[in-house]
Short mmCIF file of C-alpha atoms in Angstrom, two decimals:
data_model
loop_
_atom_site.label_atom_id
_atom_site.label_comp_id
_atom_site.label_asym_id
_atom_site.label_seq_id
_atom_site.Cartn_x
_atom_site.Cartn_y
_atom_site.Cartn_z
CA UNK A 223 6.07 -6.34 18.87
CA UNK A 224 7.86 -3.05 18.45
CA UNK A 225 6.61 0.01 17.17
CA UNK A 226 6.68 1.45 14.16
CA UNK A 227 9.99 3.73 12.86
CA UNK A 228 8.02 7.06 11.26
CA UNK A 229 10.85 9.55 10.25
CA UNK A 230 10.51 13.17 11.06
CA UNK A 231 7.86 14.95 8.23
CA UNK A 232 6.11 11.80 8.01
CA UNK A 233 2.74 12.42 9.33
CA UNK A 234 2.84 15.38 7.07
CA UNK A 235 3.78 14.11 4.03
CA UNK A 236 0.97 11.38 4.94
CA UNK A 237 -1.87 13.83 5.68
CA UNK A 238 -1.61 15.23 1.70
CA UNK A 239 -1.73 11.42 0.36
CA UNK A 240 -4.63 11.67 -2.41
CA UNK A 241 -3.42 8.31 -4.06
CA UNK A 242 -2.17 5.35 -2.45
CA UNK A 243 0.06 2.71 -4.54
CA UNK A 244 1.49 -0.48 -3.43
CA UNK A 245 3.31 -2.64 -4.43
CA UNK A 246 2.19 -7.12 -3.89
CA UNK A 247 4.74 -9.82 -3.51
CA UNK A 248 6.27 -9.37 -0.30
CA UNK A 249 3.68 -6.03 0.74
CA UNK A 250 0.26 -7.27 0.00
CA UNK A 251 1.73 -10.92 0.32
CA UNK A 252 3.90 -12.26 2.38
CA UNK A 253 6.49 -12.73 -1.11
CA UNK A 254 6.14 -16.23 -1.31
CA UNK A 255 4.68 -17.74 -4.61
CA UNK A 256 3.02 -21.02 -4.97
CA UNK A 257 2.34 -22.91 -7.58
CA UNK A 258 0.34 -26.14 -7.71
CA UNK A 259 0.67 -29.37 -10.36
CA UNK A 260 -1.11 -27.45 -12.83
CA UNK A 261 1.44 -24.39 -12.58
CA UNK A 262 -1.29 -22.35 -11.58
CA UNK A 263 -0.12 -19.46 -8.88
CA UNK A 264 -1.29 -18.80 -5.50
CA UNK A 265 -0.99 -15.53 -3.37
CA UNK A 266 -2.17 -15.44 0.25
CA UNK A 267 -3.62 -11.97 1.01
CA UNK A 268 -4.07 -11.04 4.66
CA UNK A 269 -7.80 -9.78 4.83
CA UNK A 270 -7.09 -7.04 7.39
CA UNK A 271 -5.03 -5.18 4.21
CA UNK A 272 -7.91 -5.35 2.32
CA UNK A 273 -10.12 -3.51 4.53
CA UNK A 274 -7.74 -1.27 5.15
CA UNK A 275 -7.75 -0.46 1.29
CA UNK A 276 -11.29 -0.27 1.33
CA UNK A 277 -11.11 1.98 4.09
CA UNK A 278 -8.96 4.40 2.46
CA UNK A 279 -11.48 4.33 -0.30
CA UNK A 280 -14.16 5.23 2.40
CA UNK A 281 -11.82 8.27 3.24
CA UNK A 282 -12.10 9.44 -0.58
CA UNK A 283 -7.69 8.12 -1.32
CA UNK A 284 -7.81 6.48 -4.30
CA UNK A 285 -5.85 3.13 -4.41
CA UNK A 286 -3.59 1.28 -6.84
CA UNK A 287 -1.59 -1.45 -7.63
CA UNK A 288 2.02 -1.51 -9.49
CA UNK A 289 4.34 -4.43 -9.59
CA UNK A 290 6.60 -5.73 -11.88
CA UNK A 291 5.35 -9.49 -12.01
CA UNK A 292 1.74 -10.25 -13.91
CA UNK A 293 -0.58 -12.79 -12.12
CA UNK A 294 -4.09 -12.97 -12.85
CA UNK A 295 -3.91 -13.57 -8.79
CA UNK A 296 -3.77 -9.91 -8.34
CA UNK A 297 -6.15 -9.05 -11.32
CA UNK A 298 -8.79 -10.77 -9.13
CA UNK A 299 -7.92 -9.55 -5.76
CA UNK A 300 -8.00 -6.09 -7.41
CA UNK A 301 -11.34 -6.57 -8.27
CA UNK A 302 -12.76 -8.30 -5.41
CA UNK A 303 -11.24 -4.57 -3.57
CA UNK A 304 -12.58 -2.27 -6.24
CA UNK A 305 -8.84 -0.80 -7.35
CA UNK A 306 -9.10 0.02 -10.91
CA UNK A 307 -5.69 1.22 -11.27
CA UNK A 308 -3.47 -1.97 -11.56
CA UNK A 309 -0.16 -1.97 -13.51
CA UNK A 310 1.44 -4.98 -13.88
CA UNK A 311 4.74 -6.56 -15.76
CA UNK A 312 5.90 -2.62 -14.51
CA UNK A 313 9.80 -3.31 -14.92
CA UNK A 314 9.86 0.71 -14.64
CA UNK A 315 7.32 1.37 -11.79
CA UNK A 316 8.41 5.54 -12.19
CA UNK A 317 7.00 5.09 -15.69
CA UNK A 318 4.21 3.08 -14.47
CA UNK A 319 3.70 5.81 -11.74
CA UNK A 320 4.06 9.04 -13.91
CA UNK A 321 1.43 7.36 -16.22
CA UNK A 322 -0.99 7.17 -13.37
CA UNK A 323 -0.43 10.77 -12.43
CA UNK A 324 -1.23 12.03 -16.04
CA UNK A 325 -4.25 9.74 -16.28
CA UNK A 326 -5.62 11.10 -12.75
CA UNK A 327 -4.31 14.55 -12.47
CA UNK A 328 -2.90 13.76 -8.49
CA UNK A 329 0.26 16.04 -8.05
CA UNK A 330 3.20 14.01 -7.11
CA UNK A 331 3.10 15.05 -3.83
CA UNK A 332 -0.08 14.16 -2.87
CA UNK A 333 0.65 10.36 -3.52
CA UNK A 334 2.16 7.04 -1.58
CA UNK A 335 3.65 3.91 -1.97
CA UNK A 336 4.45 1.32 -0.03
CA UNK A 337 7.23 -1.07 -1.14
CA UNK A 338 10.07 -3.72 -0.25
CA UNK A 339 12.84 -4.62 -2.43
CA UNK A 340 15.49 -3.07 -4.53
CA UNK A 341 13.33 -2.71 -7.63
CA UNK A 342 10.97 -0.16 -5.74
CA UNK A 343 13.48 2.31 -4.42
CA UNK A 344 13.49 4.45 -7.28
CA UNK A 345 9.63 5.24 -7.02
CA UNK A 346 10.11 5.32 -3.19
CA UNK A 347 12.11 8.28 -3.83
CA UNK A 348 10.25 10.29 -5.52
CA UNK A 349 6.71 9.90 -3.77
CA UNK A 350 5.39 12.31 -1.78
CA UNK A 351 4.94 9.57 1.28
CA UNK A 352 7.16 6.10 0.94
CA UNK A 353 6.29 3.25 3.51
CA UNK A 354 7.45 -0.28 4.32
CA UNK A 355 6.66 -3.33 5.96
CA UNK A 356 9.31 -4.33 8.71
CA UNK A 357 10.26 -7.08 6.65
CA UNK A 358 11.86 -5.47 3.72
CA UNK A 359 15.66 -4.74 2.64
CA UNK A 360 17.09 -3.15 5.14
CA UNK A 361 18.13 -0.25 2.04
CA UNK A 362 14.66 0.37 1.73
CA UNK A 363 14.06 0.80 5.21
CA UNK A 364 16.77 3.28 4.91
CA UNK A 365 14.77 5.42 2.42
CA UNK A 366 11.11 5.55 3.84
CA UNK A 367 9.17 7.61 5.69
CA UNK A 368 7.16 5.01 7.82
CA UNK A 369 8.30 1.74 8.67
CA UNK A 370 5.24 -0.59 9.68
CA UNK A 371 6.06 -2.70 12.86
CA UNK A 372 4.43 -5.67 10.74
CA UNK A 373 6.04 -8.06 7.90
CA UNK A 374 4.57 -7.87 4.13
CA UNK A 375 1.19 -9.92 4.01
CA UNK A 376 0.79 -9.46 7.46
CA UNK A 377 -1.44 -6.77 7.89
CA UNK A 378 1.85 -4.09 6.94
CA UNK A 379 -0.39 -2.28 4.93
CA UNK A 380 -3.46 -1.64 7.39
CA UNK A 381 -0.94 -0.45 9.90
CA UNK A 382 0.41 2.49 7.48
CA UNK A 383 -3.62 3.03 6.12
CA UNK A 384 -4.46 3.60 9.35
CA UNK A 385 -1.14 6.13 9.89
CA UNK A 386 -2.50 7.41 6.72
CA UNK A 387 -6.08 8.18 8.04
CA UNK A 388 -5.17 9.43 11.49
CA UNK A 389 -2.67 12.16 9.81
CA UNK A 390 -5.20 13.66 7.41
CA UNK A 391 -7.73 13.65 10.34
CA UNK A 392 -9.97 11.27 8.15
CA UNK A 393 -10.23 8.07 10.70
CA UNK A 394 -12.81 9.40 12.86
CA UNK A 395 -14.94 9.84 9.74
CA UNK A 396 -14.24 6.43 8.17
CA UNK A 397 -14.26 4.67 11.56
CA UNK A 398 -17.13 6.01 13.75
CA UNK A 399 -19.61 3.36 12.66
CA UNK A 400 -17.11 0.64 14.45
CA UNK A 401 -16.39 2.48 18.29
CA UNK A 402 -18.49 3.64 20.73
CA UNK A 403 -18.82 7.65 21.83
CA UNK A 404 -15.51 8.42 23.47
CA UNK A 405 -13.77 5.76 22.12
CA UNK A 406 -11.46 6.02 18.71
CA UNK A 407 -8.84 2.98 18.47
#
């Protein structure tokens, strides 16, 4: 496996992230949607993501869902991971996103998102820290800060928490209970 790509500014930007926003099918997910005979849908979440969001919690970054399909899928997961904010059926995630900074008074600046496809390159932009798994359009790789050296549902998102946490000096206090003196991960 090869590293990460983090663009120049990136640990910077990271270290101010108050509020962390993601994005699902093909971040939290691996994008692929199944339905069985009933037409009910199915999402496979990699559980190393979802500690990572808990984690982040932990380190006082509020977290956030917004994604332009609706699943009662993510509705649970959201709950199961204590994230309150959850927009979904967001066909304008800047909208979605400007909504969520009124509501919770976090300066633009001070938040993150992590997305994949064409439809989240306009709130990409205009983060204050934009991430992506390996896996997504190679446009959006093109416009992030901090490409993850792992694919969407594939533990993507605990690799930029934990970039996240190490840039605003946080993962010591979040992770001590896990490592021995001396040691850190």
């Amino acid at each position: 496996m090869t590293g990460p790509t983090v663009r120049a500014g990136a640990a910077e930007k990271a270290s101010r992230v108050r509020l962390f926003l993601t994005d699902v099918d093909g971040v939290l997910t691996d994008g692929g949607i199944l339905y069985d005979a009933a037409g009910l849908e199915t999402k496979r979440f990699h559980v190393r993501d979802g500690h990572g969001i808990k984690m982040l919690q932990r380190g006082g970054v509020r977290v956030g869902i917004i994604t332009g399909r609706t699943s009662e899928v993510v509705e649970i997961r959201a709950r199961e991971l204590g994230v309150g904010i959850v927009r979904q059926g967001a066909y304008d995630k800047v909208a979605a996103w400007r909504e969520i900074l009124a509501e919770t008074g976090v300066p633009a600046e001070e938040t993150a998102y992590v997305g994949d496809d064409i439809v989240d390159l306009p709130l990409l932009r205009v983060v204050g820290f934009a991430a992506a798994p390996v896996d997504a359009e190679g446009y959006v790789l093109d416009a992030v800060d901090y490409v993850a050296s792992r694919a969407g549902g594939k533990g993507a998102v605990r690799e930029i928490v934990e970039f996240l946490l190490r840039a605003s000096g946080r993962w010591g206090e979040v992770t001590g209970k896990y490592f021995r003196p001396g040691e850190g991960g």
